[in-house]
PDB file of C-alpha atoms in Angstrom:
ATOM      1  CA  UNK A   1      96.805 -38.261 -55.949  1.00 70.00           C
ATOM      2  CA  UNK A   2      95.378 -41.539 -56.372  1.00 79.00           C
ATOM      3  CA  UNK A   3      94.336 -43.173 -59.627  1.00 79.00           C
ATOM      4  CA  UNK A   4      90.752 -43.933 -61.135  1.00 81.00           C
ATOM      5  CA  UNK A   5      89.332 -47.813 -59.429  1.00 74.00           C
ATOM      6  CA  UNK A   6      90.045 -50.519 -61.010  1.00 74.00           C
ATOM      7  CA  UNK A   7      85.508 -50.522 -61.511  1.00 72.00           C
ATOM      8  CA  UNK A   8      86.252 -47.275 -63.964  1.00 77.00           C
ATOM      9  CA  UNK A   9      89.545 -48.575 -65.394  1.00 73.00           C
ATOM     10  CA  UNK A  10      87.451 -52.165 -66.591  1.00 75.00           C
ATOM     11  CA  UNK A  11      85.099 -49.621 -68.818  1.00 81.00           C
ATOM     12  CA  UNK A  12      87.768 -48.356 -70.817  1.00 78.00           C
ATOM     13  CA  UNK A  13      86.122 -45.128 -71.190  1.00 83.00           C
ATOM     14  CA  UNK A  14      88.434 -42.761 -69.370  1.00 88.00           C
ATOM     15  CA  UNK A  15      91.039 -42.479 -72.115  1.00 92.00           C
ATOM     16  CA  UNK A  16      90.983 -38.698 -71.257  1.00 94.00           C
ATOM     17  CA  UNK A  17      91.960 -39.142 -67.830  1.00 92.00           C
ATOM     18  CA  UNK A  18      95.391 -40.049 -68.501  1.00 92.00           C
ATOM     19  CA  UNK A  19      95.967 -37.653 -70.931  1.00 94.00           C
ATOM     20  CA  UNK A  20      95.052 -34.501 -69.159  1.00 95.00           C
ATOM     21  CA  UNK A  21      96.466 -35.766 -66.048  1.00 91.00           C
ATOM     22  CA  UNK A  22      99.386 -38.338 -67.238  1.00 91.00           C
ATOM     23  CA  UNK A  23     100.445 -38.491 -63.881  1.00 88.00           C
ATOM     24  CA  UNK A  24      97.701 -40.418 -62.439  1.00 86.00           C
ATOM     25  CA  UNK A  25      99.457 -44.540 -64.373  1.00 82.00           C
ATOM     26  CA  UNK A  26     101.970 -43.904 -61.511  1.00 80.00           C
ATOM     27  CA  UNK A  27      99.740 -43.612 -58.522  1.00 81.00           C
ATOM     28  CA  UNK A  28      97.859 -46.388 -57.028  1.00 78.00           C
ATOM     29  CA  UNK A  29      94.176 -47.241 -57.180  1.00 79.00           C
ATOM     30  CA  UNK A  30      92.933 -47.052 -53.687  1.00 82.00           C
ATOM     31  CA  UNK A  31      89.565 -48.807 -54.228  1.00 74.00           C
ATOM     32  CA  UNK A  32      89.126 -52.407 -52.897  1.00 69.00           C
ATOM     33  CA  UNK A  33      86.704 -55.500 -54.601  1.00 64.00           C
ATOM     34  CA  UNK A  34      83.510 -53.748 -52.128  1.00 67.00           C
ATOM     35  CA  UNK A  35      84.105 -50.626 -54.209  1.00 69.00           C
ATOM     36  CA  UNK A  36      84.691 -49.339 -51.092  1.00 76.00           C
ATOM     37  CA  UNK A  37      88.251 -46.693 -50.797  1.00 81.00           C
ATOM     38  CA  UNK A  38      91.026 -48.682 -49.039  1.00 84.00           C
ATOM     39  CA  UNK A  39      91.578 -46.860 -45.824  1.00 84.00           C
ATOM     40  CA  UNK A  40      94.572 -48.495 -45.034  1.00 86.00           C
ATOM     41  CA  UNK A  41      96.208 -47.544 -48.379  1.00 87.00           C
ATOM     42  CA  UNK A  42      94.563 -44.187 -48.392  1.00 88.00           C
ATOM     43  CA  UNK A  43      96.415 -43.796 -44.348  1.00 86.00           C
ATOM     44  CA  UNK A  44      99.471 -45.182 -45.869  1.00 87.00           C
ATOM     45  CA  UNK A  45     100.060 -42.321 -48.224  1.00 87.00           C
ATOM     46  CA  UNK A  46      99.360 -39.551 -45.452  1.00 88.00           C
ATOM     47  CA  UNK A  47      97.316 -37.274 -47.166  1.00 90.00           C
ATOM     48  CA  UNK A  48      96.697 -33.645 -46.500  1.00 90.00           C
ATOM     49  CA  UNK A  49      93.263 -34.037 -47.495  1.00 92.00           C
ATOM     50  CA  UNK A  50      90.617 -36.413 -49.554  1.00 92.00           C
ATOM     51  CA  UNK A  51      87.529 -35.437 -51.337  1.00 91.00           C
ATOM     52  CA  UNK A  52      84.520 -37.926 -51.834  1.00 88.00           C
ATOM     53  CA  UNK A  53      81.338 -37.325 -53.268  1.00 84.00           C
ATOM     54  CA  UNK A  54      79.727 -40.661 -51.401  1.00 84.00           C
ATOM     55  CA  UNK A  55      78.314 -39.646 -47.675  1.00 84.00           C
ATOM     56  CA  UNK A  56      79.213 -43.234 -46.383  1.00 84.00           C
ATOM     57  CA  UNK A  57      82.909 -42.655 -47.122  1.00 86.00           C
ATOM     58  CA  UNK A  58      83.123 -39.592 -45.122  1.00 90.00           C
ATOM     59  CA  UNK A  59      81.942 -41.498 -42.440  1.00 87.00           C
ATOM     60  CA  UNK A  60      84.360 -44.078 -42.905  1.00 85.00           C
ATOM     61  CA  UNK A  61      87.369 -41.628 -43.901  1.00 88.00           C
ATOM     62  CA  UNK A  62      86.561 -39.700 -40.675  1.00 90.00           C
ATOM     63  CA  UNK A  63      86.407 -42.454 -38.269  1.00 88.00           C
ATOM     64  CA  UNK A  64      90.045 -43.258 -39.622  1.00 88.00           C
ATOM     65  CA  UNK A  65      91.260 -39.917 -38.727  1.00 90.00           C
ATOM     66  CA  UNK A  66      91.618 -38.767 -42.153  1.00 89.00           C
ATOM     67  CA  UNK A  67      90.496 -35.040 -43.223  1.00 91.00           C
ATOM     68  CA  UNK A  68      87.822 -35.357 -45.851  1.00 92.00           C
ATOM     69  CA  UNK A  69      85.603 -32.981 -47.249  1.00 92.00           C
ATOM     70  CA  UNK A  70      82.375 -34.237 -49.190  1.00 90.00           C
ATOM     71  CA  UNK A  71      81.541 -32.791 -52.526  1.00 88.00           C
ATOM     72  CA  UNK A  72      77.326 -32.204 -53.150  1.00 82.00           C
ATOM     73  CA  UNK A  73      76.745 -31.226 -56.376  1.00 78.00           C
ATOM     74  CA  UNK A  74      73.274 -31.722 -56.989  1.00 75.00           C
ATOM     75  CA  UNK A  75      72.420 -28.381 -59.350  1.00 75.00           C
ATOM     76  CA  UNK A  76      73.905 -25.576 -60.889  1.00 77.00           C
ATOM     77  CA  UNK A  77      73.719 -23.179 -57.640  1.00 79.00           C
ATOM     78  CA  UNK A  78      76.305 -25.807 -56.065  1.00 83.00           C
ATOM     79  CA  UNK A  79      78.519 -24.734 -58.878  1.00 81.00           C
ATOM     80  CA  UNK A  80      79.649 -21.455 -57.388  1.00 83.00           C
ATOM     81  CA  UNK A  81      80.482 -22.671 -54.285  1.00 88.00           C
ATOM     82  CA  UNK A  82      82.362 -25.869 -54.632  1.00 90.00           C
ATOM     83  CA  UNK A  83      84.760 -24.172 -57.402  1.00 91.00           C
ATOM     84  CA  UNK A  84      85.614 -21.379 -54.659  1.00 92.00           C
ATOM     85  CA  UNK A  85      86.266 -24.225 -52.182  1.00 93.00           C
ATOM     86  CA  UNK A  86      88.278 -26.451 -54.377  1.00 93.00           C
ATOM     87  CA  UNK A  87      90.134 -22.754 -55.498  1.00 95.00           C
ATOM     88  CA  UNK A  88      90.893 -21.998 -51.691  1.00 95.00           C
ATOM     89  CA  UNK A  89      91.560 -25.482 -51.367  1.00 94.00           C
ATOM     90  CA  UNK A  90      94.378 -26.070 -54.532  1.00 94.00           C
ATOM     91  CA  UNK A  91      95.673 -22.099 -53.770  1.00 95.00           C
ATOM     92  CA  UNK A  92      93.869 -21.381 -57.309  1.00 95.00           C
ATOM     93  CA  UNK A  93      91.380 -18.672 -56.225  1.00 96.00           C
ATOM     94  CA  UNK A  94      92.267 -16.689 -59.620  1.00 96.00           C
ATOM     95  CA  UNK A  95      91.569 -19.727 -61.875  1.00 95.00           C
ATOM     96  CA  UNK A  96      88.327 -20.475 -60.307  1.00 95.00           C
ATOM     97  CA  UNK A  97      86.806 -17.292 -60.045  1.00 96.00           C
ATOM     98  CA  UNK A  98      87.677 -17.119 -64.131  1.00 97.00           C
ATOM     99  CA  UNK A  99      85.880 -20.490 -64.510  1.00 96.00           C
ATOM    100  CA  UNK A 100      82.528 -19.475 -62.673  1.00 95.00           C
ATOM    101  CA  UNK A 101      83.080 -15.856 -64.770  1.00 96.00           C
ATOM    102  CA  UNK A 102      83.345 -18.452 -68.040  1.00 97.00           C
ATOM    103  CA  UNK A 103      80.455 -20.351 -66.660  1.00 96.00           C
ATOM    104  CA  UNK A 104      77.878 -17.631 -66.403  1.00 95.00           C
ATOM    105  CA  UNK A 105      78.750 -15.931 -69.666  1.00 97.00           C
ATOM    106  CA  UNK A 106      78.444 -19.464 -71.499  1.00 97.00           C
ATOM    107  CA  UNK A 107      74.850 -20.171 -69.877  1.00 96.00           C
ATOM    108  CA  UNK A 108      74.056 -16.715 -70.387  1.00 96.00           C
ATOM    109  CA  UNK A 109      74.979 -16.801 -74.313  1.00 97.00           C
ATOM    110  CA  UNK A 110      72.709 -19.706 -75.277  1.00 97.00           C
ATOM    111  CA  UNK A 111      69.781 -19.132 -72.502  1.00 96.00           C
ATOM    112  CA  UNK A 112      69.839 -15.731 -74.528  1.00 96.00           C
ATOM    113  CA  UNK A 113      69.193 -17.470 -77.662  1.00 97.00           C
ATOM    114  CA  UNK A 114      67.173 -20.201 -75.904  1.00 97.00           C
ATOM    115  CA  UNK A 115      64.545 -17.800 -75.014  1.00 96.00           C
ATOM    116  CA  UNK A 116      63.779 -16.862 -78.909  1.00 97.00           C
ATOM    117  CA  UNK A 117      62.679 -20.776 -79.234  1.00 97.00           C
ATOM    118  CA  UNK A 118      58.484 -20.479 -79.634  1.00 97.00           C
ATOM    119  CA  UNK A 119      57.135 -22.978 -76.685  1.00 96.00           C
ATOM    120  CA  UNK A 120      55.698 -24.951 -79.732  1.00 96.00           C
ATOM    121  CA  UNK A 121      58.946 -25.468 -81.262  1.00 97.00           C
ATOM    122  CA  UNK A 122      60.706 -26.442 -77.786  1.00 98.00           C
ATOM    123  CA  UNK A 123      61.614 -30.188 -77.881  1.00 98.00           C
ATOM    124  CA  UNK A 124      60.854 -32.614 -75.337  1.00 98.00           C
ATOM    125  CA  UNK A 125      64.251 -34.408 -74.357  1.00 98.00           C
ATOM    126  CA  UNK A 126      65.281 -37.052 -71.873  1.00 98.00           C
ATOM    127  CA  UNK A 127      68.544 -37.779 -70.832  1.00 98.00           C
ATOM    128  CA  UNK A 128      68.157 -41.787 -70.358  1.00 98.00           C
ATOM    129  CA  UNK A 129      70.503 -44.917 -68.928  1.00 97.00           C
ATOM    130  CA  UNK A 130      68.965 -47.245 -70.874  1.00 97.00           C
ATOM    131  CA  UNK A 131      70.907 -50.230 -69.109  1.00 95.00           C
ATOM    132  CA  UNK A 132      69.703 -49.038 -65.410  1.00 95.00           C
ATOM    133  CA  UNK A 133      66.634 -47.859 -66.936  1.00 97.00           C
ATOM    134  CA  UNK A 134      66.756 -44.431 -65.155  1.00 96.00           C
ATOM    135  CA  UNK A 135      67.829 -40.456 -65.659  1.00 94.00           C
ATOM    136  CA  UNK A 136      71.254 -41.032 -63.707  1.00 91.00           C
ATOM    137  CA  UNK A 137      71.616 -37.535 -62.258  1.00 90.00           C
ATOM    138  CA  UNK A 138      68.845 -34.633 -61.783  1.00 90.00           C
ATOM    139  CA  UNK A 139      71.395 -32.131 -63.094  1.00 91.00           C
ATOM    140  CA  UNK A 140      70.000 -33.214 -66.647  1.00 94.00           C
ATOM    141  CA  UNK A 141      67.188 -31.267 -66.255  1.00 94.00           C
ATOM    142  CA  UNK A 142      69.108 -27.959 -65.964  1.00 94.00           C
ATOM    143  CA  UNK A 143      71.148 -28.428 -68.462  1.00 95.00           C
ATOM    144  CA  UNK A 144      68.161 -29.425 -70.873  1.00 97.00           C
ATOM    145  CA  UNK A 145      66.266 -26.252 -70.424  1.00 96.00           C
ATOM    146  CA  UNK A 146      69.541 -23.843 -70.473  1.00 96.00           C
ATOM    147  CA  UNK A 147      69.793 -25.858 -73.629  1.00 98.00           C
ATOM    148  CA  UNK A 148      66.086 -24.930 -74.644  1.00 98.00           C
ATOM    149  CA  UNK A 149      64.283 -28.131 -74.347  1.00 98.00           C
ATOM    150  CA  UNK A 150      61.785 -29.591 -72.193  1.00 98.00           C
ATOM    151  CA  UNK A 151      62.942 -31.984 -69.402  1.00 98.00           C
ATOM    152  CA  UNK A 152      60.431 -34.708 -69.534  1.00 98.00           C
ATOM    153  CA  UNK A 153      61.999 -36.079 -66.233  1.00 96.00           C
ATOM    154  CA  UNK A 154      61.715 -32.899 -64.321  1.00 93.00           C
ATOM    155  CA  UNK A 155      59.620 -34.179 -61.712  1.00 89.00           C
ATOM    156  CA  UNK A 156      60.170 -34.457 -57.805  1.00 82.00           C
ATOM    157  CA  UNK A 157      62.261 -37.024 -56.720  1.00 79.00           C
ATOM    158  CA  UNK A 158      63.556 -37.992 -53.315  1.00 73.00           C
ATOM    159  CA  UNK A 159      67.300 -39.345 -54.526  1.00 79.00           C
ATOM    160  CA  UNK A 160      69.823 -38.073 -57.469  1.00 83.00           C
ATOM    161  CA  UNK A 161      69.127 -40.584 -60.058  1.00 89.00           C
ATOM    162  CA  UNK A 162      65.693 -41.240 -61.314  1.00 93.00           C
ATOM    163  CA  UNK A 163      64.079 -44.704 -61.666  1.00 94.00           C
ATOM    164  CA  UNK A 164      61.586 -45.095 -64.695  1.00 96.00           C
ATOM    165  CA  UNK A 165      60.489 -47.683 -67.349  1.00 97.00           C
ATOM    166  CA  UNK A 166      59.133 -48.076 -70.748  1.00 97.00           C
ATOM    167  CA  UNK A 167      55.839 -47.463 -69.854  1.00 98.00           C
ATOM    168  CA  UNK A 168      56.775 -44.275 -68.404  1.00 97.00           C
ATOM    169  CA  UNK A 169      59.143 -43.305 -71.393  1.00 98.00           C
ATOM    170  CA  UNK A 170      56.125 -44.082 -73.716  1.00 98.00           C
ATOM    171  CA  UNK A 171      53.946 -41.308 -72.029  1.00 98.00           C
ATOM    172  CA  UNK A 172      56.386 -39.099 -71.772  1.00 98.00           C
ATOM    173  CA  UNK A 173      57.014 -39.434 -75.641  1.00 98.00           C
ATOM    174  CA  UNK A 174      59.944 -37.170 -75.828  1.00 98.00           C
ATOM    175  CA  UNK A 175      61.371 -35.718 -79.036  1.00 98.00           C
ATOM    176  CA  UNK A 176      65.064 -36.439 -78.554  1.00 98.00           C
ATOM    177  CA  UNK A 177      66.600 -39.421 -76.177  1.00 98.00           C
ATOM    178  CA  UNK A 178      70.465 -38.260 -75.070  1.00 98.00           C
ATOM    179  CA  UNK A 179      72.316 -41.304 -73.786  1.00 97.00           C
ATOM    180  CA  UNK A 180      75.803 -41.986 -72.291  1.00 93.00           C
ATOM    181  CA  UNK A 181      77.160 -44.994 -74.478  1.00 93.00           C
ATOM    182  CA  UNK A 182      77.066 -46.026 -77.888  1.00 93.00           C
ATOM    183  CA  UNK A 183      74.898 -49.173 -76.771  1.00 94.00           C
ATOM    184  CA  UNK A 184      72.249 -47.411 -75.335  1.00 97.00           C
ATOM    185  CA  UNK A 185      71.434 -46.013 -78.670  1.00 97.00           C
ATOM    186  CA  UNK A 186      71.212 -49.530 -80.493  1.00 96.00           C
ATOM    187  CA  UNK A 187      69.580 -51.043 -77.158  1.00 97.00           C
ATOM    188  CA  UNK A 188      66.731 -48.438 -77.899  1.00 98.00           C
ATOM    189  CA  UNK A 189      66.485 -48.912 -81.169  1.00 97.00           C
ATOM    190  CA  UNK A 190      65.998 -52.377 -81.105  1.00 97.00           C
ATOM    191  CA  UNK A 191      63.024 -52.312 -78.285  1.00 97.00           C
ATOM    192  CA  UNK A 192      60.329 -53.322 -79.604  1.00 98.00           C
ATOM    193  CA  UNK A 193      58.413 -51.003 -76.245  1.00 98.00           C
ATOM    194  CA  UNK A 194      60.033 -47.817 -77.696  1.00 98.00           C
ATOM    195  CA  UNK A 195      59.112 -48.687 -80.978  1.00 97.00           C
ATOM    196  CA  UNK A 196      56.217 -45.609 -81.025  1.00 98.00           C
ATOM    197  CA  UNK A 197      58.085 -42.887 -79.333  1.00 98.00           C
ATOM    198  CA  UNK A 198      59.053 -39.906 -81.558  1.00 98.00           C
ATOM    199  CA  UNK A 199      62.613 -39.493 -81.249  1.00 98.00           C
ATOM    200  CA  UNK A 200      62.762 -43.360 -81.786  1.00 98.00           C
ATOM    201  CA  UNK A 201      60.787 -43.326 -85.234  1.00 98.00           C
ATOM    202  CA  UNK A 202      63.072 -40.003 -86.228  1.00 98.00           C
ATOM    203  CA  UNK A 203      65.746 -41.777 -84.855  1.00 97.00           C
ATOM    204  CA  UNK A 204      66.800 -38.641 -82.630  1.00 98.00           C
ATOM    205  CA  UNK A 205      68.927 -40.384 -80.008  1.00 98.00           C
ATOM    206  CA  UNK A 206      72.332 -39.432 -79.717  1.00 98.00           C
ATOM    207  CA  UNK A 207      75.197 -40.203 -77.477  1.00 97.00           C
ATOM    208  CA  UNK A 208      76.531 -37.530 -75.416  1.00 97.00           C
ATOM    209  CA  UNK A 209      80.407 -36.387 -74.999  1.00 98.00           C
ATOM    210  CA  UNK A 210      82.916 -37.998 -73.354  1.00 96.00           C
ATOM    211  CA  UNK A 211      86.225 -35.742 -72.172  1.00 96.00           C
ATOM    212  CA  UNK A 212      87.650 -35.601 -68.992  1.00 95.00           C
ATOM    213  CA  UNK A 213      84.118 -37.109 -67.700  1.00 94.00           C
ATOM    214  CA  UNK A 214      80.736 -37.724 -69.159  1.00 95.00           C
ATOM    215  CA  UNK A 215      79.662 -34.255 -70.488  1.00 96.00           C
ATOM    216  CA  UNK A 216      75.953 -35.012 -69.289  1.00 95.00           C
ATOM    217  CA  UNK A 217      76.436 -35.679 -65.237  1.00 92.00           C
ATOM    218  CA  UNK A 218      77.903 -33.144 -62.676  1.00 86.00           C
ATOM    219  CA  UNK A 219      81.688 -31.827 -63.726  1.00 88.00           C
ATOM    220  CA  UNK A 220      83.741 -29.144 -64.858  1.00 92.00           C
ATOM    221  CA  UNK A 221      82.560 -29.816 -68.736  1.00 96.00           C
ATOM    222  CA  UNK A 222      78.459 -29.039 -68.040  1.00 94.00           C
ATOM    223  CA  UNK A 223      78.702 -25.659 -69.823  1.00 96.00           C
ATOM    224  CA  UNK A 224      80.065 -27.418 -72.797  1.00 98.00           C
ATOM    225  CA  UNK A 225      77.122 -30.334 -72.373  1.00 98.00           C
ATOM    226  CA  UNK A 226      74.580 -26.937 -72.499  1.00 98.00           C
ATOM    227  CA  UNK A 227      76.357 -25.310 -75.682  1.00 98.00           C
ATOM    228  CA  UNK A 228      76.215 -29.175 -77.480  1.00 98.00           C
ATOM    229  CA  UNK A 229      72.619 -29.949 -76.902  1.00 98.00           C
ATOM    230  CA  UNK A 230      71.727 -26.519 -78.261  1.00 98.00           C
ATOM    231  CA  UNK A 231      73.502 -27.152 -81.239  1.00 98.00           C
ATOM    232  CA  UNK A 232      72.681 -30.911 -81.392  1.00 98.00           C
ATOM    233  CA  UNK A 233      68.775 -30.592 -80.809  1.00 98.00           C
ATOM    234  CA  UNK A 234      68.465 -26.794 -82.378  1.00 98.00           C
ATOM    235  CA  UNK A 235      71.259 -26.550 -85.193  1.00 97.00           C
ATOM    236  CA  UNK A 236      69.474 -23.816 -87.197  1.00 97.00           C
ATOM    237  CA  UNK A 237      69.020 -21.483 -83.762  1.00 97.00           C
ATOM    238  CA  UNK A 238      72.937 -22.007 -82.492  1.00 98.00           C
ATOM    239  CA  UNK A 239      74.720 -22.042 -85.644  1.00 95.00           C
ATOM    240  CA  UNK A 240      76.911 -19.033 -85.435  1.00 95.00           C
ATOM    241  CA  UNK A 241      78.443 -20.554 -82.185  1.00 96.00           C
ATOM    242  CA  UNK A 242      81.676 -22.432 -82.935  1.00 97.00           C
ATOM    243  CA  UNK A 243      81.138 -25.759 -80.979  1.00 97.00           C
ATOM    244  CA  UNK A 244      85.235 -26.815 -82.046  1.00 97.00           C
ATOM    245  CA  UNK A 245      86.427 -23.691 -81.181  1.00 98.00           C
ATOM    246  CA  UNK A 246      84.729 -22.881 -77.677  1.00 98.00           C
ATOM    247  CA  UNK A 247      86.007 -26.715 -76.928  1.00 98.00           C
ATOM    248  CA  UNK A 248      89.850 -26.246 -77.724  1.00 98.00           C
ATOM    249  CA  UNK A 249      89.879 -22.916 -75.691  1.00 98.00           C
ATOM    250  CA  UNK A 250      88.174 -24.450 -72.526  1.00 98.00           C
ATOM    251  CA  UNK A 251      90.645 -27.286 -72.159  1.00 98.00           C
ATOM    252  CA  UNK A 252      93.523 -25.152 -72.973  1.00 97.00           C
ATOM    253  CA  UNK A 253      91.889 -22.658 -70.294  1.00 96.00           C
ATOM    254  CA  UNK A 254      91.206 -24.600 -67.910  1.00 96.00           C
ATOM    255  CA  UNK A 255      93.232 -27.995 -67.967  1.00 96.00           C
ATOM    256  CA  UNK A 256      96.295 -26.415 -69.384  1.00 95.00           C
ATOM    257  CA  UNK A 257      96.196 -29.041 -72.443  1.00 96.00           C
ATOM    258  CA  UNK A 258      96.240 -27.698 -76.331  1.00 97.00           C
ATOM    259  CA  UNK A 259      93.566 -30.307 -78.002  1.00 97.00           C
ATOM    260  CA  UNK A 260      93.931 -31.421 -81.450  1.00 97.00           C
ATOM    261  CA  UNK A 261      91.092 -31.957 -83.901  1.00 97.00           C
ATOM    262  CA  UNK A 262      90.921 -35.349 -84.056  1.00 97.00           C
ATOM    263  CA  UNK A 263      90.447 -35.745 -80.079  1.00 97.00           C
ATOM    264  CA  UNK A 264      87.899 -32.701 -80.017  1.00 98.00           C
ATOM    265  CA  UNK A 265      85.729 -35.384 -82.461  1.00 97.00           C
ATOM    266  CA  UNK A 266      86.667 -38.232 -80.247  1.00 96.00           C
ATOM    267  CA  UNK A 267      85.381 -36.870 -77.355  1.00 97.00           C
ATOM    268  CA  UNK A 268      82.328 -35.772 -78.955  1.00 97.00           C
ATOM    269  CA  UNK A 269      81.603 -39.057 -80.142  1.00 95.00           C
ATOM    270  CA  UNK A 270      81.872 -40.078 -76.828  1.00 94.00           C
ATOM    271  CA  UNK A 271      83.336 -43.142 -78.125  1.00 88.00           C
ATOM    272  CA  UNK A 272      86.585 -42.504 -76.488  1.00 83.00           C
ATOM    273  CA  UNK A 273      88.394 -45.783 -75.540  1.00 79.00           C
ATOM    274  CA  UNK A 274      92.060 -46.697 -73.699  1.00 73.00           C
TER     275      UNK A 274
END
């Protein structure tokens, strides 16, 4: 167990970290100025195993000596199978086969719904970094049309995250801009290249969820990041689902943690600070 780099900790973000896993303030950050994982630290504390989702550190991990396994997660069809590994893995075959079972009948419940939405009532969304000026992971696109909207960035691409620009954004002209921070939103809003875009003028841009990671790019919470946009973008369609509810069971579920109101709104805010 080694705690989040020092890059991560500098954000402030990851309040949630610490409090579903309090144990990682004791363990060390094994992450050196190159952002590259310390392998002398990392053989130092003997490991049984490491997981990395960055190619170039299995290489480097491997050349060490150390057992690594790299974790792709590029859509949802990767779900399924790196939940049964890290099951097999942790001895927790029961608890992951429960969480793909929750998974499918969580997509399931709002595609269902999803499907009702005319095509001329479907919104045209983009999930935007408007600081690197890209869509940071291509698993936005599923997650926008489990949600019921219309991907503007679903186009081919030959790497994860998706390089664009305003000129781009302007023909796209999407309905509803989801961002990551709290500064994107003002950022956008104060463009003066953005100015004509519709969910600018409506003012439809709204920061995503922040819990144990951002709701929006690959982790456990993407079911939850489908059930929120619904509701967010579609409020009339998904309004007998109980957003506060479903979100207190799945943490208690699945990280073992009983969540209090006022955190459940935290995290949704995604303003979430140590």
């Amino acid at each position: 167990m080694n705690d989040l780099p020092e890059s991560f900790k500098k954000q402030g973000r990851w309040k949630y970290q610490y409090i579903f896993a309090p144990n990682l303030k004791n363990a060390d950050s094994i992450q050196i100025s190159t952002n590259q994982p310390s392998v002398e630290q990392i053989i130092g504390m003997n490991p049984d195993l490491c997981f990395t989702m960055d190619k170039s550190t299995v290489e480097l991990l491997e050349g060490s000596g150390i057992p690594v396994i790299y974790l792709s997660w590029v859509d949802d069809n990767d779900v399924k199978d790196l939940m049964t590994l890290l099951g097999e893995v942790y001895n927790k075959e029961e608890q992951a086969s429960e969480y793909l079972t929750y998974f499918d009948n969580t997509i399931h419940q709002i595609s269902t719904i999803a499907e009702t939405i005319p095509d001329n009532e479907r919104k045209k969304i983009l999930y935007l970094s408007y600081k690197s000026m890209s869509v940071p992971h291509k698993i936005a696109d599923w997650w926008i049309t489990k949600a019921g909207g219309i991907s503007v960035s679903n186009v081919s691409r030959p790497t994860e995250s998706l390089e664009t620009d305003p000129e781009q954004i302007n023909q796209w002209n999407p309905d509803v801009i989801i961002v990551s921070s709290e500064s994107d939103i003002t950022g956008i809003l104060n463009d003066i290249q953005f100015s004509e875009i519709t969910a600018v003028k409506n003012k439809a841009i709204y920061n995503g969820p922040f819990g144990a990671h951002i709701w929006a790019n690959r982790g456990i919470e993407l079911p939850l990041m489908v059930m929120w946009t619904a509701k967010t973008v579609y409020p009339d369609k998904f309004k007998e689902i109980d957003l506060e509810s479903e979100i207190s069971d799945f943490y208690e579920n699945f990280f073992g943690y009983r969540i209090t109101k006022d955190q459940i709104n935290e995290i949704l805010s995604g303003k979430a600070k140590i």
